[in-house]
mmCIF file of C-alpha atoms in Angstrom:
data_model
loop_
_atom_site.group_PDB
_atom_site.id
_atom_site.type_symbol
_atom_site.label_atom_id
_atom_site.label_comp_id
_atom_site.label_asym_id
_atom_site.label_seq_id
_atom_site.Cartn_x
_atom_site.Cartn_y
_atom_site.Cartn_z
ATOM 1 C CA MET K 136 1.299 25.996 25.459
ATOM 2 C CA LEU K 137 4.558 25.606 23.906
ATOM 3 C CA ILE K 138 5.547 23.475 26.857
ATOM 4 C CA ASP K 139 2.437 21.436 26.617
ATOM 5 C CA PHE K 140 3.067 20.933 23.069
ATOM 6 C CA LEU K 141 6.570 19.594 23.358
ATOM 7 C CA SER K 142 5.653 17.447 26.124
ATOM 8 C CA ASN K 143 2.812 15.953 24.264
ATOM 9 C CA LEU K 144 5.192 15.574 21.218
ATOM 10 C CA ILE K 145 7.948 14.006 23.509
ATOM 11 C CA ASP K 146 5.312 11.567 25.057
ATOM 12 C CA LEU K 147 3.926 10.627 21.694
ATOM 13 C CA TYR K 148 7.310 9.857 20.194
ATOM 14 C CA LEU K 149 8.036 7.598 23.145
ATOM 15 C CA ASP K 150 5.114 5.926 23.057
ATOM 16 C CA THR K 151 5.610 5.550 19.218
ATOM 17 C CA ALA K 152 9.205 4.411 19.224
ATOM 18 C CA PHE K 153 9.597 0.874 20.298
ATOM 19 C CA TRP K 154 6.532 -0.569 18.818
ATOM 20 C CA LEU K 155 7.342 1.332 15.358
ATOM 21 C CA LEU K 156 10.971 -0.013 15.397
ATOM 22 C CA ALA K 157 9.734 -3.784 16.156
ATOM 23 C CA GLY K 158 7.302 -3.317 13.164
ATOM 24 C CA LEU K 159 9.956 -1.755 11.008
ATOM 25 C CA ALA K 160 12.375 -4.696 11.903
ATOM 26 C CA LEU K 161 9.412 -7.086 10.783
ATOM 27 C CA ALA K 162 8.773 -4.999 7.505
ATOM 28 C CA GLY K 163 12.482 -5.285 6.843
ATOM 29 C CA LEU K 164 12.539 -8.865 7.002
ATOM 30 C CA ILE K 165 9.362 -9.168 4.657
ATOM 31 C CA LYS K 166 10.335 -6.563 2.318
ATOM 32 C CA GLY K 167 13.961 -8.042 1.842
ATOM 33 C CA TRP K 168 13.465 -11.654 1.843
ATOM 34 C CA ILE K 169 10.165 -12.270 -0.231
ATOM 35 C CA PRO K 170 10.955 -12.692 -3.777
ATOM 36 C CA GLN K 171 8.964 -10.543 -6.129
ATOM 37 C CA ALA K 172 8.625 -13.572 -8.521
ATOM 38 C CA LEU K 173 6.439 -15.073 -5.937
ATOM 39 C CA VAL K 174 4.149 -12.364 -5.462
ATOM 40 C CA ARG K 175 3.623 -12.090 -9.213
ATOM 41 C CA HIS K 176 2.891 -15.943 -9.249
ATOM 42 C CA TRP K 177 0.229 -15.756 -6.731
ATOM 43 C CA LEU K 178 -1.220 -12.687 -8.495
ATOM 44 C CA ASP K 179 -1.534 -14.134 -11.863
ATOM 45 C CA GLY K 180 -4.797 -15.537 -13.157
ATOM 46 C CA ARG K 181 -8.461 -14.087 -13.068
ATOM 47 C CA GLY K 182 -11.608 -14.660 -10.851
ATOM 48 C CA PRO K 183 -12.287 -13.915 -7.205
ATOM 49 C CA GLY K 184 -9.692 -15.958 -5.824
ATOM 50 C CA THR K 185 -6.902 -13.995 -7.106
ATOM 51 C CA VAL K 186 -8.559 -10.641 -5.759
ATOM 52 C CA VAL K 187 -8.535 -12.376 -2.286
ATOM 53 C CA ARG K 188 -4.950 -13.426 -2.549
ATOM 54 C CA ALA K 189 -3.952 -10.142 -3.944
ATOM 55 C CA SER K 190 -5.328 -8.430 -0.662
ATOM 56 C CA LEU K 191 -3.712 -10.937 1.537
ATOM 57 C CA ILE K 192 -0.591 -10.673 -0.013
ATOM 58 C CA GLY K 193 -0.720 -6.842 -0.093
ATOM 59 C CA ALA K 194 -1.753 -6.072 3.461
ATOM 60 C CA PRO K 195 1.526 -7.062 5.407
ATOM 61 C CA LEU K 196 3.705 -5.343 2.737
ATOM 62 C CA PRO K 197 5.453 -2.361 4.170
ATOM 63 C CA LEU K 198 4.701 0.032 1.001
ATOM 64 C CA CYS K 199 2.940 3.563 1.013
ATOM 65 C CA SER K 200 0.651 4.789 -1.654
ATOM 66 C CA CYS K 201 3.546 6.295 -3.574
ATOM 67 C CA GLY K 202 5.618 3.095 -3.009
ATOM 68 C CA VAL K 203 2.853 0.760 -3.865
ATOM 69 C CA LEU K 204 2.189 2.554 -7.111
ATOM 70 C CA PRO K 205 5.337 1.401 -9.141
ATOM 71 C CA ALA K 206 5.183 -2.294 -7.592
ATOM 72 C CA ALA K 207 1.471 -2.501 -8.712
ATOM 73 C CA ILE K 208 2.146 -1.073 -12.095
ATOM 74 C CA GLY K 209 5.131 -3.748 -12.449
ATOM 75 C CA LEU K 210 2.605 -6.620 -11.338
ATOM 76 C CA ARG K 211 0.072 -5.596 -13.858
ATOM 77 C CA ARG K 212 2.617 -5.687 -16.737
ATOM 78 C CA ALA K 213 3.647 -8.973 -15.685
ATOM 79 C CA GLY K 214 0.382 -10.209 -16.119
ATOM 80 C CA ALA K 215 -1.671 -9.528 -13.109
ATOM 81 C CA SER K 216 -5.541 -8.718 -13.892
ATOM 82 C CA LYS K 217 -7.089 -5.453 -13.163
ATOM 83 C CA PRO K 218 -9.033 -6.732 -10.097
ATOM 84 C CA SER K 219 -6.197 -8.187 -8.472
ATOM 85 C CA THR K 220 -3.993 -4.793 -9.245
ATOM 86 C CA VAL K 221 -6.868 -3.055 -7.552
ATOM 87 C CA SER K 222 -6.929 -5.138 -4.468
ATOM 88 C CA PHE K 223 -3.139 -5.035 -4.075
ATOM 89 C CA LEU K 224 -3.169 -1.310 -4.733
ATOM 90 C CA ILE K 225 -5.719 -0.672 -1.757
ATOM 91 C CA ALA K 226 -4.683 -3.339 0.981
ATOM 92 C CA THR K 227 -1.020 -2.663 0.626
ATOM 93 C CA PRO K 228 -0.831 1.031 1.801
ATOM 94 C CA GLU K 229 -4.125 0.783 3.986
ATOM 95 C CA THR K 230 -2.312 -1.386 6.692
ATOM 96 C CA GLY K 231 1.489 -3.267 7.068
ATOM 97 C CA VAL K 232 3.159 -5.002 9.905
ATOM 98 C CA ASP K 233 4.981 -1.730 10.907
ATOM 99 C CA SER K 234 1.458 0.213 11.395
ATOM 100 C CA VAL K 235 -0.333 -2.727 12.868
ATOM 101 C CA ALA K 236 2.433 -2.455 15.707
ATOM 102 C CA LEU K 237 2.104 1.037 16.112
ATOM 103 C CA SER K 238 -1.685 0.861 15.793
ATOM 104 C CA TYR K 239 -1.401 -1.660 19.039
ATOM 105 C CA ALA K 240 0.207 0.865 21.064
ATOM 106 C CA LEU K 241 -1.595 4.029 20.395
ATOM 107 C CA LEU K 242 -4.936 2.613 19.479
ATOM 108 C CA GLY K 243 -5.517 -0.425 21.482
ATOM 109 C CA PRO K 244 -5.582 -4.002 20.721
ATOM 110 C CA VAL K 245 -9.236 -4.065 19.296
ATOM 111 C CA LEU K 246 -8.512 -1.315 16.514
ATOM 112 C CA ALA K 247 -4.970 -2.990 15.983
ATOM 113 C CA VAL K 248 -7.176 -5.932 14.658
ATOM 114 C CA VAL K 249 -10.173 -3.896 13.303
ATOM 115 C CA ARG K 250 -7.772 -2.002 10.995
ATOM 116 C CA PRO K 251 -6.016 -4.646 9.113
ATOM 117 C CA VAL K 252 -9.224 -6.696 8.810
ATOM 118 C CA ALA K 253 -10.848 -3.550 7.457
ATOM 119 C CA ALA K 254 -8.354 -3.079 4.944
ATOM 120 C CA ILE K 255 -8.513 -6.563 3.549
ATOM 121 C CA LEU K 256 -12.097 -6.265 3.399
ATOM 122 C CA SER K 257 -11.880 -2.940 1.786
ATOM 123 C CA ALA K 258 -9.642 -4.416 -1.186
ATOM 124 C CA ILE K 259 -11.647 -7.624 -1.751
ATOM 125 C CA PHE K 260 -14.713 -5.537 -2.308
ATOM 126 C CA SER K 261 -13.018 -2.962 -4.398
ATOM 127 C CA GLY K 262 -11.144 -5.775 -6.479
ATOM 128 C CA LEU K 263 -14.671 -7.703 -6.813
ATOM 129 C CA LEU K 264 -16.426 -4.495 -7.797
ATOM 130 C CA VAL K 265 -13.808 -3.902 -10.685
ATOM 131 C CA LEU K 266 -14.234 -7.724 -11.553
ATOM 132 C CA GLY K 267 -18.098 -7.258 -11.943
ATOM 133 C CA LEU K 268 -18.560 -3.941 -13.403
ATOM 134 C CA ASP K 269 -15.588 -3.427 -15.646
ATOM 135 C CA ARG K 270 -16.021 -5.990 -18.489
ATOM 136 C CA ARG K 271 -13.827 -4.407 -21.125
ATOM 137 C CA GLN K 272 -10.972 -6.421 -22.284
ATOM 138 C CA ASP K 273 -8.305 -6.781 -19.659
ATOM 139 C CA ARG K 274 -5.407 -6.049 -21.778
ATOM 140 C CA VAL K 275 -1.970 -5.750 -20.180
ATOM 141 C CA PRO K 276 -0.053 -2.318 -21.153
ATOM 142 C CA ASP K 277 3.036 -2.876 -23.131
ATOM 143 C CA ALA K 278 5.018 0.336 -21.838
ATOM 144 C CA PRO K 279 8.047 -0.265 -19.556
ATOM 145 C CA SER K 280 7.534 -0.028 -15.984
ATOM 146 C CA THR K 281 9.065 2.245 -13.525
ATOM 147 C CA ALA K 282 9.464 0.455 -10.327
ATOM 148 C CA ALA K 283 10.393 3.124 -7.820
ATOM 149 C CA CYS K 284 9.268 6.600 -7.097
ATOM 150 C CA CYS K 285 12.799 7.645 -7.512
ATOM 151 C CA SER K 286 13.035 5.842 -10.623
ATOM 152 C CA LYS K 287 14.237 7.812 -13.799
ATOM 153 C CA SER K 288 14.326 4.974 -16.076
ATOM 154 C CA GLU K 289 13.587 1.315 -16.666
ATOM 155 C CA GLU K 290 17.117 0.523 -15.342
ATOM 156 C CA SER K 291 15.993 1.553 -11.994
ATOM 157 C CA CYS K 292 16.375 -0.313 -8.855
ATOM 158 C CA GLY K 293 12.933 -1.701 -8.663
ATOM 159 C CA ALA K 294 12.755 -2.665 -12.429
ATOM 160 C CA GLY K 295 13.366 -6.006 -14.147
ATOM 161 C CA HIS K 296 17.082 -4.912 -14.143
ATOM 162 C CA GLN K 297 19.567 -7.499 -12.774
ATOM 163 C CA HIS K 298 22.435 -6.035 -10.993
ATOM 164 C CA ASN K 299 25.857 -7.616 -11.567
ATOM 165 C CA HIS K 300 27.122 -7.752 -8.260
ATOM 166 C CA ASP K 301 27.064 -10.618 -5.976
ATOM 167 C CA GLN K 302 23.763 -11.692 -3.991
ATOM 168 C CA PRO K 303 23.879 -9.544 -0.726
ATOM 169 C CA ALA K 304 23.905 -11.480 2.638
ATOM 170 C CA PRO K 305 20.834 -11.731 4.678
ATOM 171 C CA LYS K 306 22.148 -9.403 7.141
ATOM 172 C CA GLU K 307 22.864 -6.549 4.752
ATOM 173 C CA THR K 308 19.553 -7.400 2.674
ATOM 174 C CA PHE K 309 17.511 -6.842 6.057
ATOM 175 C CA ILE K 310 19.553 -3.612 7.106
ATOM 176 C CA HIS K 311 19.359 -2.142 3.599
ATOM 177 C CA SER K 312 15.414 -2.788 3.595
ATOM 178 C CA LEU K 313 15.139 -1.398 7.097
ATOM 179 C CA THR K 314 17.098 1.824 6.405
ATOM 180 C CA GLU K 315 14.710 2.100 2.986
ATOM 181 C CA LEU K 316 11.696 1.803 4.998
ATOM 182 C CA VAL K 317 12.946 4.478 7.487
ATOM 183 C CA ASP K 318 13.552 6.958 4.698
ATOM 184 C CA ASP K 319 10.096 6.241 3.096
ATOM 185 C CA ILE K 320 8.126 7.096 6.254
ATOM 186 C CA ALA K 321 10.436 9.597 8.351
ATOM 187 C CA VAL K 322 9.230 12.757 6.918
ATOM 188 C CA TRP K 323 5.615 11.810 6.737
ATOM 189 C CA LEU K 324 6.066 10.316 10.505
ATOM 190 C CA ALA K 325 7.450 13.558 11.657
ATOM 191 C CA PHE K 326 4.438 15.522 10.176
ATOM 192 C CA GLY K 327 1.901 12.975 11.710
ATOM 193 C CA LEU K 328 3.366 13.403 15.112
ATOM 194 C CA VAL K 329 3.644 16.969 15.127
ATOM 195 C CA LEU K 330 -0.055 17.166 13.999
ATOM 196 C CA ALA K 331 -1.150 14.847 16.590
ATOM 197 C CA ALA K 332 0.462 16.747 19.210
ATOM 198 C CA LEU K 333 -1.192 19.651 17.877
ATOM 199 C CA VAL K 334 -4.531 18.348 18.206
ATOM 200 C CA SER K 335 -3.925 16.978 21.553
ATOM 201 C CA THR K 336 -2.363 20.352 22.732
ATOM 202 C CA LEU K 337 -5.286 22.530 21.214
ATOM 203 C CA VAL K 338 -8.592 20.242 21.465
ATOM 204 C CA GLU K 339 -9.698 19.293 24.929
ATOM 205 C CA PRO K 340 -10.239 15.430 25.675
ATOM 206 C CA SER K 341 -13.782 14.393 24.507
ATOM 207 C CA ALA K 342 -14.380 17.921 22.799
ATOM 208 C CA LEU K 343 -15.698 16.290 19.887
ATOM 209 C CA LEU K 344 -17.982 13.669 21.573
ATOM 210 C CA GLU K 345 -21.188 15.256 20.843
ATOM 211 C CA VAL K 346 -20.361 15.051 16.917
ATOM 212 C CA GLY K 347 -18.226 11.790 16.995
ATOM 213 C CA GLU K 348 -21.074 9.502 16.630
ATOM 214 C CA SER K 349 -23.040 11.328 13.596
ATOM 215 C CA VAL K 350 -22.939 9.706 10.235
ATOM 216 C CA TRP K 351 -21.821 13.113 8.868
ATOM 217 C CA THR K 352 -18.591 12.719 10.770
ATOM 218 C CA LEU K 353 -17.899 9.678 8.465
ATOM 219 C CA LEU K 354 -18.294 11.719 5.448
ATOM 220 C CA LEU K 355 -16.414 14.701 6.990
ATOM 221 C CA MET K 356 -13.629 12.085 7.680
ATOM 222 C CA LEU K 357 -13.740 10.638 3.759
ATOM 223 C CA LEU K 358 -13.553 14.127 2.682
ATOM 224 C CA VAL K 359 -10.511 14.933 4.819
ATOM 225 C CA GLY K 360 -8.615 11.560 3.981
ATOM 226 C CA LEU K 361 -9.176 11.574 0.096
ATOM 227 C CA PRO K 362 -7.032 14.460 -0.859
ATOM 228 C CA LEU K 363 -4.628 14.039 1.985
ATOM 229 C CA TYR K 364 -1.521 12.075 1.141
ATOM 230 C CA ILE K 365 -0.432 10.228 4.416
ATOM 231 C CA CYS K 366 0.921 6.836 5.004
ATOM 232 C CA ALA K 367 -0.708 4.364 7.088
ATOM 233 C CA THR K 368 2.178 4.513 9.737
ATOM 234 C CA ALA K 369 1.872 8.448 9.949
ATOM 235 C CA SER K 370 -1.749 8.341 10.190
ATOM 236 C CA THR K 371 -1.757 6.306 13.482
ATOM 237 C CA PRO K 372 -0.898 9.159 15.862
ATOM 238 C CA LEU K 373 -3.179 11.368 14.184
ATOM 239 C CA ALA K 374 -6.134 8.751 14.729
ATOM 240 C CA ALA K 375 -4.925 8.516 18.291
ATOM 241 C CA ALA K 376 -5.347 12.267 18.785
ATOM 242 C CA MET K 377 -8.855 12.158 17.042
ATOM 243 C CA LEU K 378 -10.004 9.437 19.540
ATOM 244 C CA ALA K 379 -8.735 11.334 22.304
ATOM 245 C CA ALA K 380 -10.784 14.471 21.084
ATOM 246 C CA GLY K 381 -13.943 12.105 21.012
ATOM 247 C CA LEU K 382 -14.070 11.162 17.552
ATOM 248 C CA SER K 383 -16.231 7.865 17.231
ATOM 249 C CA PRO K 384 -13.903 4.777 16.303
ATOM 250 C CA GLY K 385 -15.823 4.388 12.975
ATOM 251 C CA ALA K 386 -14.676 7.978 11.627
ATOM 252 C CA VAL K 387 -11.250 7.462 12.659
ATOM 253 C CA LEU K 388 -11.240 4.270 10.777
ATOM 254 C CA VAL K 389 -12.582 5.859 7.540
ATOM 255 C CA PHE K 390 -9.609 8.221 7.940
ATOM 256 C CA MET K 391 -7.343 5.533 8.391
ATOM 257 C CA LEU K 392 -8.475 3.747 5.379
ATOM 258 C CA VAL K 393 -9.079 6.224 3.093
ATOM 259 C CA GLY K 394 -6.036 8.825 3.606
ATOM 260 C CA PRO K 395 -3.279 6.027 2.753
ATOM 261 C CA ALA K 396 -5.240 4.433 -0.004
ATOM 262 C CA THR K 397 -5.786 7.425 -2.115
ATOM 263 C CA ASN K 398 -2.959 9.466 -3.723
ATOM 264 C CA ILE K 399 -4.683 12.320 -6.039
ATOM 265 C CA ALA K 400 -1.021 12.710 -7.584
ATOM 266 C CA SER K 401 -1.191 9.133 -8.755
ATOM 267 C CA LEU K 402 -4.765 9.043 -10.538
ATOM 268 C CA GLY K 403 -3.401 10.058 -13.921
ATOM 269 C CA ILE K 404 -0.981 7.256 -14.071
ATOM 270 C CA LEU K 405 -3.410 4.726 -12.837
ATOM 271 C CA SER K 406 -5.951 5.892 -15.563
ATOM 272 C CA ARG K 407 -3.276 5.392 -18.169
ATOM 273 C CA GLU K 408 -2.635 1.646 -16.696
ATOM 274 C CA LEU K 409 -5.983 0.625 -15.702
ATOM 275 C CA GLY K 410 -8.292 2.787 -17.791
ATOM 276 C CA VAL K 411 -10.557 5.551 -16.483
ATOM 277 C CA ARG K 412 -13.495 3.014 -15.681
ATOM 278 C CA THR K 413 -11.371 1.193 -13.490
ATOM 279 C CA VAL K 414 -9.967 4.187 -11.528
ATOM 280 C CA VAL K 415 -13.742 5.495 -10.966
ATOM 281 C CA LEU K 416 -14.510 1.661 -9.669
ATOM 282 C CA TYR K 417 -11.270 1.763 -7.602
ATOM 283 C CA LEU K 418 -12.242 4.996 -5.854
ATOM 284 C CA THR K 419 -16.047 4.051 -5.600
ATOM 285 C CA GLY K 420 -14.793 0.731 -3.811
ATOM 286 C CA ILE K 421 -12.590 2.621 -1.255
ATOM 287 C CA CYS K 422 -15.206 5.444 -0.340
ATOM 288 C CA SER K 423 -18.044 3.004 -0.158
ATOM 289 C CA SER K 424 -16.436 0.320 1.820
ATOM 290 C CA ALA K 425 -14.984 2.813 4.259
ATOM 291 C CA LEU K 426 -17.928 4.156 5.002
ATOM 292 C CA LEU K 427 -19.822 1.044 5.571
ATOM 293 C CA LEU K 428 -16.872 -0.087 7.507
ATOM 294 C CA GLY K 429 -16.732 2.782 9.687
ATOM 295 C CA TYR K 430 -20.574 2.656 10.388
ATOM 296 C CA ALA K 431 -20.411 -1.040 11.181
ATOM 297 C CA THR K 432 -17.272 -0.393 13.822
ATOM 298 C CA ASN K 433 -19.637 2.408 15.425
ATOM 299 C CA LEU K 434 -22.447 -0.285 15.639
ATOM 300 C CA LEU K 435 -20.033 -2.545 17.446
ATOM 301 C CA LEU K 436 -18.945 0.071 19.702
ATOM 302 C CA ASP K 437 -22.597 0.852 20.457
ATOM 303 C CA ALA K 438 -23.431 -2.671 21.368
ATOM 304 C CA GLY K 439 -20.425 -2.763 23.833
ATOM 305 C CA GLN K 440 -18.586 -5.036 21.735
ATOM 306 C CA LEU K 441 -15.498 -2.830 21.253
ATOM 307 C CA GLN K 442 -13.333 -1.469 24.176
ATOM 308 C CA LEU K 443 -11.263 1.548 22.873
ATOM 309 C CA PRO K 444 -8.853 3.855 24.497
ATOM 310 C CA GLN K 445 -10.562 7.042 25.352
ATOM 311 C CA ALA K 446 -7.226 9.378 25.503
ATOM 312 C CA LEU K 447 -3.787 9.229 24.104
ATOM 313 C CA PRO K 448 -1.562 6.677 26.040
ATOM 314 C CA THR K 449 1.342 9.018 27.108
ATOM 315 C CA ASP K 450 2.103 7.663 30.380
ATOM 316 C CA THR K 451 4.862 5.072 30.815
ATOM 317 C CA THR K 452 2.973 2.249 32.606
ATOM 318 C CA GLY K 453 5.426 -0.202 31.584
ATOM 319 C CA GLY K 454 7.819 0.415 34.601
ATOM 320 C CA ILE K 455 11.452 1.718 34.755
ATOM 321 C CA LEU K 456 12.525 -1.128 32.278
ATOM 322 C CA PHE K 457 9.895 -0.251 29.500
ATOM 323 C CA ALA K 458 10.716 3.298 30.091
ATOM 324 C CA ALA K 459 14.350 2.657 29.415
ATOM 325 C CA LEU K 460 13.439 0.674 26.317
ATOM 326 C CA GLN K 461 11.339 3.487 24.980
ATOM 327 C CA TRP K 462 14.271 5.983 25.211
ATOM 328 C CA LEU K 463 16.532 3.460 23.562
ATOM 329 C CA SER K 464 14.103 2.668 20.781
ATOM 330 C CA ALA K 465 13.731 6.474 20.170
ATOM 331 C CA GLY K 466 17.181 7.145 19.882
ATOM 332 C CA VAL K 467 17.813 4.084 17.537
ATOM 333 C CA LEU K 468 15.154 5.526 15.324
ATOM 334 C CA LEU K 469 16.581 9.182 15.619
ATOM 335 C CA LEU K 470 19.798 7.566 14.372
ATOM 336 C CA LEU K 471 18.425 5.643 11.736
ATOM 337 C CA ALA K 472 16.339 8.815 10.324
ATOM 338 C CA ILE K 473 19.268 11.113 10.147
ATOM 339 C CA ARG K 474 21.165 10.092 7.033
ATOM 340 C CA PRO K 475 24.735 11.678 7.779
ATOM 341 C CA LEU K 476 24.725 9.844 11.168
ATOM 342 C CA ARG K 477 23.496 6.439 9.638
ATOM 343 C CA ARG K 478 26.176 6.538 7.059
ATOM 344 C CA ARG K 479 28.977 6.772 9.929
ATOM 345 C CA LEU K 480 27.442 3.803 11.472
ATOM 346 C CA LEU K 481 26.631 1.625 8.926
ATOM 347 C CA PRO K 482 28.690 0.442 5.942
ATOM 348 C CA ALA K 483 27.926 2.615 2.590
ATOM 349 C CA GLU K 484 26.919 -0.386 0.506
ATOM 350 C CA VAL K 485 24.272 -1.506 3.206
ATOM 351 C CA GLY K 486 22.798 1.770 4.286
ATOM 352 C CA ASP K 487 22.384 3.241 0.741
ATOM 353 C CA GLY K 488 20.344 1.629 -2.046
ATOM 354 C CA CYS K 489 20.639 2.870 -5.823
ATOM 355 C CA CYS K 490 17.488 5.007 -5.073
ATOM 356 C CA ASN K 491 19.107 6.604 -2.202
ATOM 357 C CA SER K 492 20.802 9.711 -3.062
#
């Protein structure tokens, strides 16, 4: 059994490596080169249009539910409305360019499209729910914002603090953003890969087919995902293992929407910033939209309109060239994830941000 587990883990990592590296590279470009002032400008204002813009802006951004919290608080204190803040809070961690690339490799092209579309719809629905039902005065908090999970004061790297050094070159900005992203997801991705390998080793393929289509399975995945803190990228291999075990695509979608979007530890901070009523509507919007979208996905599958992989794609069908590319990508990811090795290969000022220690 140990041999089977290690074999599944290696195969899953190889299938993940190339697409994850490609997604991280694109995410690094987005994170490093899109000015935060531009994002604040697009989220300023009131009404449904701002809610839609917030979801469309947040969806491709490579932030987990921990990283999006200080970003959303900063936007809120810069003038963003409650509905647009909620929309941004949901769309951003539920999907991203890195998780979409990984979804294409592990879940197939259909779910790779369904996932970000569902995330955007969930964010818009929740934002509109807050817009329609939270009629209290939309007052922006006066307290200073912490801009990153590792921030210790207002003067952190993500706050409004202006560094005195020269503007870094585009290459340095890209590498710095890329290594920051790797640091953010490395531990959680390893957790997701190990858990997915365990599921694929211990659970026979199609073992959950009998319960996979049940509405109760959607509720079960909701209860599993709510307290579980896992980023969108790390949830993808686990979702692939659930699909292979026979769980319905709708139930898997519920897990992929709720797990990354909810972080129980952050609810206290959100209650202070947005108010308890808004947080209740935020959670209601996430849960209800996830269940509805999961149910709709299962209906589409029953109608034969979705073609989904029934097993983990652990064989290297791309031939010798793609197999070599997989191993090369796996090695590069490993080097980026191990800080001591990375610091030997990259200049210290590039690989180490002010929040990395």
